[in-house]
Coordinates of C-alpha atoms in Angstrom, one line a residue:
M1 CA 243.2 75.0 53.6
S2 CA 242.7 71.5 52.2
A3 CA 239.2 70.0 52.2
G4 CA 240.9 67.0 53.7
C5 CA 240.1 63.3 53.6
I6 CA 236.9 61.4 54.2
V7 CA 237.2 57.8 55.1
I8 CA 234.0 55.8 54.8
G9 CA 234.1 52.9 57.3
G10 CA 235.6 52.5 60.7
G11 CA 237.0 48.9 60.4
H12 CA 240.7 48.0 60.3
A13 CA 241.2 49.4 56.9
G14 CA 239.6 52.8 57.6
I15 CA 241.3 53.3 60.9
S16 CA 244.6 52.2 59.5
C17 CA 244.3 54.7 56.7
A18 CA 243.3 57.6 59.0
T19 CA 246.1 57.0 61.5
S20 CA 248.7 56.3 58.8
L21 CA 247.8 59.6 57.2
R22 CA 249.0 61.4 60.3
D23 CA 252.0 59.1 60.6
E24 CA 252.9 60.1 57.0
G25 CA 252.7 63.8 57.9
Y26 CA 249.3 64.6 56.3
T27 CA 248.0 67.8 58.0
G28 CA 244.6 68.3 56.4
P29 CA 241.3 67.4 58.1
I30 CA 240.5 63.7 58.4
T31 CA 237.0 62.5 59.0
V32 CA 236.1 58.8 59.5
I33 CA 232.4 58.0 59.0
D34 CA 231.1 54.8 60.6
T35 CA 227.6 53.3 61.0
F36 CA 228.3 51.7 64.3
V37 CA 227.1 53.6 67.4
G38 CA 230.3 53.2 69.4
L39 CA 234.0 53.6 68.7
P40 CA 235.5 51.5 65.9
Y41 CA 236.5 48.1 67.2
E42 CA 238.4 44.9 66.2
R43 CA 236.4 42.3 64.3
P44 CA 238.4 39.0 64.7
P45 CA 237.5 38.5 68.4
L46 CA 233.8 38.5 67.6
S47 CA 233.8 34.8 66.7
K48 CA 236.2 34.0 69.6
D49 CA 236.7 35.8 73.0
Y50 CA 233.8 38.2 72.5
L51 CA 231.4 35.4 71.6
L52 CA 232.4 33.5 74.8
G53 CA 232.1 36.6 77.0
L54 CA 235.9 36.7 77.6
A55 CA 236.2 40.2 76.2
T56 CA 234.1 43.3 76.3
L57 CA 233.5 45.7 73.4
D58 CA 235.5 48.4 75.3
Q59 CA 238.5 46.0 75.3
L60 CA 238.2 45.6 71.5
V61 CA 238.3 49.3 70.4
I62 CA 241.1 49.9 67.9
R63 CA 241.9 53.3 69.3
S64 CA 240.7 55.3 72.2
S65 CA 238.7 58.5 71.9
E66 CA 241.7 60.3 73.5
F67 CA 243.9 59.0 70.6
Y68 CA 241.6 60.4 68.0
K69 CA 241.5 63.8 69.8
L70 CA 245.3 64.0 70.0
A71 CA 245.7 63.0 66.4
D72 CA 243.0 65.4 65.3
I73 CA 240.9 62.8 63.6
R74 CA 237.2 63.3 63.6
V75 CA 235.2 60.1 64.0
L76 CA 231.5 60.3 63.2
T77 CA 229.8 57.3 64.6
D78 CA 226.2 56.3 64.1
S79 CA 226.6 58.0 60.7
K80 CA 226.1 57.1 57.0
V81 CA 227.2 58.6 53.7
L82 CA 224.0 59.0 51.6
T83 CA 225.4 60.3 48.3
I84 CA 228.7 61.4 46.8
D85 CA 229.0 64.2 44.2
R86 CA 232.3 63.6 42.4
T87 CA 232.0 66.9 40.5
T88 CA 231.9 69.1 43.6
R89 CA 233.8 66.6 45.7
T90 CA 231.2 66.6 48.4
A91 CA 229.5 63.8 50.4
E92 CA 226.0 64.1 51.9
V93 CA 226.1 62.5 55.3
L94 CA 223.4 61.7 57.9
S95 CA 225.1 61.8 61.3
R96 CA 223.0 60.7 64.3
G97 CA 219.9 61.9 62.4
L98 CA 221.4 65.2 61.3
P99 CA 222.2 66.0 57.7
M100 CA 225.5 67.5 56.7
L101 CA 227.5 68.2 53.6
L102 CA 231.3 67.5 53.7
E103 CA 233.9 68.5 51.2
Y104 CA 236.9 66.3 50.4
E105 CA 240.2 66.4 48.6
Y106 CA 240.4 62.7 48.8
L107 CA 237.8 60.1 49.7
I108 CA 238.6 56.5 50.8
F109 CA 236.0 53.7 50.6
A110 CA 236.7 51.3 53.5
T111 CA 233.1 50.0 53.5
G112 CA 234.1 46.4 54.1
S113 CA 231.8 43.4 53.4
V114 CA 228.6 41.9 54.6
P115 CA 228.0 38.2 55.4
R116 CA 226.5 36.4 52.5
G117 CA 222.8 35.5 53.1
L118 CA 221.3 32.1 52.8
D119 CA 218.8 32.1 50.0
V120 CA 216.4 29.3 51.1
P121 CA 212.9 29.3 52.7
G122 CA 213.0 30.1 56.4
A123 CA 216.3 31.9 56.3
E124 CA 214.8 34.9 58.1
L125 CA 213.4 32.8 61.0
Q126 CA 214.4 33.8 64.6
G127 CA 217.4 31.8 65.7
V128 CA 219.2 32.0 62.4
H129 CA 222.4 34.0 63.0
R130 CA 225.1 35.7 60.9
L131 CA 228.1 37.3 62.3
A132 CA 228.6 40.8 60.8
D133 CA 229.1 43.0 63.9
A134 CA 229.2 43.1 67.7
N135 CA 225.4 43.2 67.9
D136 CA 225.2 39.9 66.0
A137 CA 227.9 38.3 68.2
K138 CA 226.0 39.4 71.3
S139 CA 222.7 38.0 70.0
L140 CA 224.4 34.7 69.1
A141 CA 226.1 34.4 72.5
E142 CA 222.8 34.7 74.2
A143 CA 221.3 32.1 71.9
L144 CA 224.1 29.6 72.4
T145 CA 223.7 29.7 76.2
N146 CA 220.1 28.5 75.8
S147 CA 220.4 26.1 72.9
E148 CA 220.1 22.4 72.8
N149 CA 220.8 21.7 69.1
V150 CA 223.2 23.8 67.0
V151 CA 223.7 23.6 63.2
I152 CA 226.5 25.5 61.5
I153 CA 226.3 26.2 57.8
G154 CA 229.7 26.6 56.2
A155 CA 233.2 25.3 57.2
G156 CA 235.4 28.4 56.6
F157 CA 237.1 30.5 59.2
I158 CA 233.9 31.9 60.7
G159 CA 232.1 28.5 60.8
L160 CA 235.0 26.7 62.4
E161 CA 235.8 29.5 64.9
C162 CA 232.1 29.6 66.0
A163 CA 232.2 25.8 66.3
V164 CA 234.9 26.1 68.9
A165 CA 232.6 28.4 71.0
T166 CA 229.9 25.8 70.8
Y167 CA 232.2 23.0 72.1
K168 CA 233.1 25.1 75.1
L169 CA 229.4 25.6 75.8
G170 CA 228.8 21.8 75.7
H171 CA 227.4 21.5 72.2
S172 CA 228.3 19.0 69.4
P173 CA 227.2 20.9 66.3
V174 CA 226.2 19.5 62.9
V175 CA 228.2 21.4 60.2
L176 CA 226.7 21.4 56.8
N177 CA 229.3 22.4 54.2
L178 CA 228.7 22.9 50.5
D179 CA 232.4 22.5 49.7
S180 CA 234.2 19.1 49.6
G181 CA 236.0 19.8 52.9
V182 CA 236.9 22.4 55.5
L183 CA 238.7 25.6 54.5
A184 CA 238.4 24.4 50.9
R185 CA 239.2 27.8 49.4
V186 CA 242.1 28.9 51.6
A187 CA 244.1 25.9 52.9
S188 CA 246.0 23.0 51.4
Q189 CA 244.6 19.5 51.5
P190 CA 247.0 18.2 54.2
T191 CA 246.1 21.2 56.4
A192 CA 242.4 20.8 55.8
D193 CA 242.5 17.1 56.6
F194 CA 244.2 17.8 60.0
V195 CA 241.7 20.6 60.8
D196 CA 238.7 18.4 59.9
S197 CA 240.0 15.6 62.2
W198 CA 240.7 18.0 65.0
H199 CA 237.2 19.4 64.9
R200 CA 235.6 16.0 64.7
S201 CA 237.5 14.9 67.8
S202 CA 236.2 18.1 69.5
G203 CA 232.6 17.2 68.8
A204 CA 231.6 18.4 65.3
R205 CA 229.8 16.3 62.9
F206 CA 230.6 17.3 59.3
L207 CA 228.5 16.7 56.2
H208 CA 230.6 17.9 53.3
G209 CA 229.2 18.4 49.8
T210 CA 225.9 19.2 51.4
S211 CA 223.7 22.2 50.8
V212 CA 220.7 23.5 52.7
S213 CA 217.2 23.3 51.1
E214 CA 215.1 24.8 53.9
I215 CA 215.1 26.2 57.4
V216 CA 212.2 24.7 59.2
G217 CA 210.4 26.7 61.9
E218 CA 207.5 26.9 64.3
D219 CA 205.9 30.1 65.7
G220 CA 208.6 32.1 63.9
H221 CA 211.6 30.3 65.4
V222 CA 213.9 27.8 63.8
T223 CA 213.4 24.2 64.8
A224 CA 215.4 22.3 62.2
V225 CA 217.5 22.5 59.0
K226 CA 216.7 20.3 56.0
D227 CA 219.6 19.5 53.7
D228 CA 219.6 18.6 50.0
S229 CA 219.4 14.9 50.7
G230 CA 216.2 15.3 52.6
N231 CA 217.8 14.8 56.0
V232 CA 216.3 16.9 58.8
H233 CA 218.7 18.2 61.5
A234 CA 217.2 19.5 64.7
A235 CA 218.2 23.0 65.5
D236 CA 217.2 25.9 67.8
T237 CA 220.3 27.9 66.8
V238 CA 221.7 28.1 63.3
I239 CA 225.0 29.9 62.4
V240 CA 225.5 30.9 58.8
G241 CA 229.1 31.4 57.7
I242 CA 229.1 31.0 53.9
G243 CA 231.4 33.9 52.9
A244 CA 230.9 37.6 52.5
L245 CA 230.0 40.1 49.8
P246 CA 231.7 43.5 49.3
R247 CA 229.7 46.7 50.2
T248 CA 229.8 48.4 46.9
E249 CA 226.3 50.1 46.6
L250 CA 227.5 53.6 47.4
A251 CA 230.5 53.3 45.1
K252 CA 228.2 52.1 42.3
S253 CA 225.7 54.9 42.8
A254 CA 228.6 57.4 42.6
G255 CA 229.5 56.0 39.1
L256 CA 232.7 54.2 40.1
D257 CA 233.8 51.0 38.3
V258 CA 232.5 48.0 40.3
D259 CA 232.8 44.3 39.5
R260 CA 232.6 41.9 42.5
G261 CA 234.3 44.7 44.5
I262 CA 235.3 48.3 43.9
L263 CA 237.9 48.1 41.1
V264 CA 241.2 49.8 41.9
D265 CA 244.7 50.1 40.3
E266 CA 248.0 49.2 41.7
F267 CA 247.9 52.3 44.0
L268 CA 244.4 51.3 45.1
R269 CA 242.8 54.3 43.2
T270 CA 239.3 53.8 41.8
S271 CA 238.3 55.0 38.4
D272 CA 238.2 58.5 40.0
P273 CA 241.8 59.5 40.9
A274 CA 240.5 61.4 44.0
I275 CA 238.9 58.3 45.4
F276 CA 240.5 55.1 46.8
A277 CA 239.1 51.8 48.0
I278 CA 240.7 49.6 50.6
G279 CA 240.1 46.4 52.6
D280 CA 237.3 43.9 52.0
C281 CA 235.5 46.1 49.5
A282 CA 238.4 46.6 47.1
R283 CA 239.2 44.4 44.1
Y284 CA 242.8 44.8 42.9
K285 CA 245.3 43.2 40.6
S286 CA 247.8 41.0 42.5
S287 CA 251.4 41.9 41.8
R288 CA 252.2 38.2 42.0
T289 CA 249.6 36.6 39.8
N290 CA 248.5 39.6 37.8
E291 CA 244.9 38.6 38.4
L292 CA 242.1 40.5 40.1
M293 CA 241.5 39.5 43.7
R294 CA 239.6 40.6 46.7
L295 CA 240.8 39.5 50.2
E296 CA 239.1 39.6 53.6
S297 CA 241.8 39.8 56.2
V298 CA 243.1 42.2 58.8
Q299 CA 246.6 42.2 57.2
N300 CA 245.2 43.2 53.8
A301 CA 243.0 45.9 55.3
T302 CA 245.7 47.5 57.4
D303 CA 248.4 47.3 54.7
H304 CA 245.9 48.8 52.2
G305 CA 245.4 51.7 54.6
R306 CA 249.1 52.3 55.0
A307 CA 249.7 52.2 51.2
V308 CA 247.0 54.7 50.4
A309 CA 248.1 57.1 53.2
A310 CA 251.6 57.1 51.7
T311 CA 250.2 57.9 48.3
I312 CA 248.0 60.7 49.5
A313 CA 250.9 62.2 51.5
G314 CA 253.0 62.5 48.3
R315 CA 254.9 59.2 48.4
P316 CA 253.1 57.0 46.0
R317 CA 253.2 53.4 47.0
K318 CA 252.1 50.4 44.9
Y319 CA 250.3 47.7 46.9
E320 CA 252.6 44.7 46.8
A321 CA 252.3 43.2 50.3
I322 CA 252.3 39.4 50.7
P323 CA 248.8 38.3 52.0
W324 CA 248.7 36.4 55.2
F325 CA 245.9 35.2 57.4
W326 CA 245.4 33.5 60.8
S327 CA 242.6 31.7 62.5
D328 CA 242.5 30.8 66.2
Q329 CA 240.3 27.8 66.7
G330 CA 240.7 27.0 70.4
A331 CA 244.0 25.2 70.9
L332 CA 244.4 25.0 67.1
K333 CA 246.4 28.0 65.7
L334 CA 246.5 28.2 61.9
Q335 CA 248.6 30.7 60.0
I336 CA 248.7 31.1 56.2
A337 CA 251.2 33.1 54.2
G338 CA 250.5 33.6 50.5
I339 CA 247.7 32.3 48.2
N340 CA 247.8 28.6 47.2
A341 CA 245.6 28.9 44.1
G342 CA 247.3 26.9 41.3
A343 CA 249.4 24.7 43.6
T344 CA 250.4 21.4 42.2
D345 CA 252.7 20.0 45.0
Y346 CA 252.4 20.0 48.8
I347 CA 255.5 19.4 51.0
V348 CA 254.9 18.7 54.7
R349 CA 257.5 20.0 57.2
G350 CA 257.2 19.0 60.9
D351 CA 255.1 16.5 62.8
V352 CA 251.4 16.2 61.8
A353 CA 250.6 13.8 64.6
E354 CA 251.7 16.3 67.2
G355 CA 249.9 19.2 65.4
K356 CA 253.0 21.1 64.8
F357 CA 253.7 21.3 61.1
S358 CA 253.8 23.4 58.0
V359 CA 252.6 22.7 54.4
F360 CA 254.6 24.3 51.6
C361 CA 252.5 24.8 48.5
Y362 CA 254.3 24.8 45.2
Q363 CA 253.4 25.3 41.6
D364 CA 256.1 23.1 40.2
E365 CA 259.3 24.6 41.9
K366 CA 257.7 28.0 42.7
L367 CA 256.6 28.5 46.3
L368 CA 253.1 30.0 46.4
A369 CA 252.0 29.7 50.0
V370 CA 252.7 28.1 53.4
D371 CA 250.2 26.9 55.9
S372 CA 251.4 26.5 59.5
I373 CA 249.8 24.9 62.5
G374 CA 251.6 25.4 65.8
K375 CA 254.7 26.6 63.9
P376 CA 254.8 30.4 64.2
A377 CA 258.5 30.5 63.3
D378 CA 257.8 28.7 60.0
H379 CA 255.1 31.3 59.3
I380 CA 257.5 34.2 59.8
Q381 CA 260.1 32.7 57.5
A382 CA 257.5 31.9 54.9
R383 CA 256.4 35.5 54.7
K384 CA 260.0 36.6 54.3
L385 CA 260.6 33.9 51.6
L386 CA 257.5 34.9 49.7
A387 CA 258.4 38.6 49.9
A388 CA 261.8 37.9 48.6
R389 CA 260.4 35.6 45.9
V390 CA 262.7 32.8 47.1
S391 CA 261.6 29.2 46.8
P392 CA 263.2 26.5 48.9
T393 CA 263.7 23.2 47.1
H394 CA 261.2 20.5 48.0
D395 CA 263.9 18.7 50.0
Q396 CA 264.8 21.9 51.9
A397 CA 261.2 22.5 52.8
A398 CA 260.7 19.0 54.0
D399 CA 263.8 19.0 56.2
S400 CA 262.8 20.5 59.6
N401 CA 266.5 20.9 60.4
F402 CA 267.2 23.0 57.3
P403 CA 267.4 26.8 58.3
L404 CA 265.0 28.5 56.0
K405 CA 266.4 31.9 57.0
S406 CA 269.7 31.0 55.4
L407 CA 268.0 31.4 52.0
I408 CA 267.2 35.0 52.6
A409 CA 269.8 37.6 51.8
K410 CA 270.7 39.8 54.8

């Protein structure tokens, strides 16, 4: 009998891989090991409905306990892998305080990422929050209901989604952002300009190109944030959303190749052919740009899981999926297909004033990515165009009446 598969991590990547293994016909034992006490749950709602108390953790579970039982997938919660012995293919596990030794045929790292910490004096004061898990979201929700002054550090997806929650609770947060604008690393300039304006009209006050020099406190609790210009911003709640770092410590201790993520090949294999890495923790070579990249998105995580499951089941599948992202910021719905790095031209399609438009990002004549706000149909077509490696002309992209689907072979 096979020693089976061990999946380290119960996020979207890990659960996708475990369930896809069964879908692919894999019959060996499958064990998912997760540090959280309860069943694995969805992460995106933590900064939205869960933060606002509109969803419970029970409503966010990815799969029910009955599903895992019927699929014969063992899920060890409140558990941690301590060491991995690649020679004997065993993992030392501490599960709810009890040690155990598990054998594996294949091992999958789905360890995810951890929010990047703020390296300034006062960063550990009470009232300074990061959003890594449901416990963090619960703590932040309680703080926001009793806050008078909120400062958000960072204007990426997490910072902006949390900002929406503060508006709904009656706050007008100050947002300190090191980058030159909102969503600077993921969205086109026309999209970023619109998002910036929308949030300002909702109550946010942005200070772009601004870093934090100190978190000021009294009796162990935050009272203000000082920026690099010496300005002091009153705060009893601070939200830090400045990116994330991959969880690679265990992989590194096991002797795997690690460099700003766990390095994998086109099949998502690590430097050990019996071990894979998927999701936020994996750094892989893009089939489009031929450059190493690490993505933090549900799509990337779940598609990674499916690809590895197919490979383990005997149908090797290179990872070639088109990246796509979304961010629900109240009434503002942003969808992104592709990666716009290297874009030289931006073509707007639709009506920016109405908040229903898409931005086609080109490198000369080659389509790299499409941002869509309030245009879900454009987003779907963009994913198809990118997958087919088809680039509309600039004139076609700009013409809202031109049928993009006509460019895709049936």
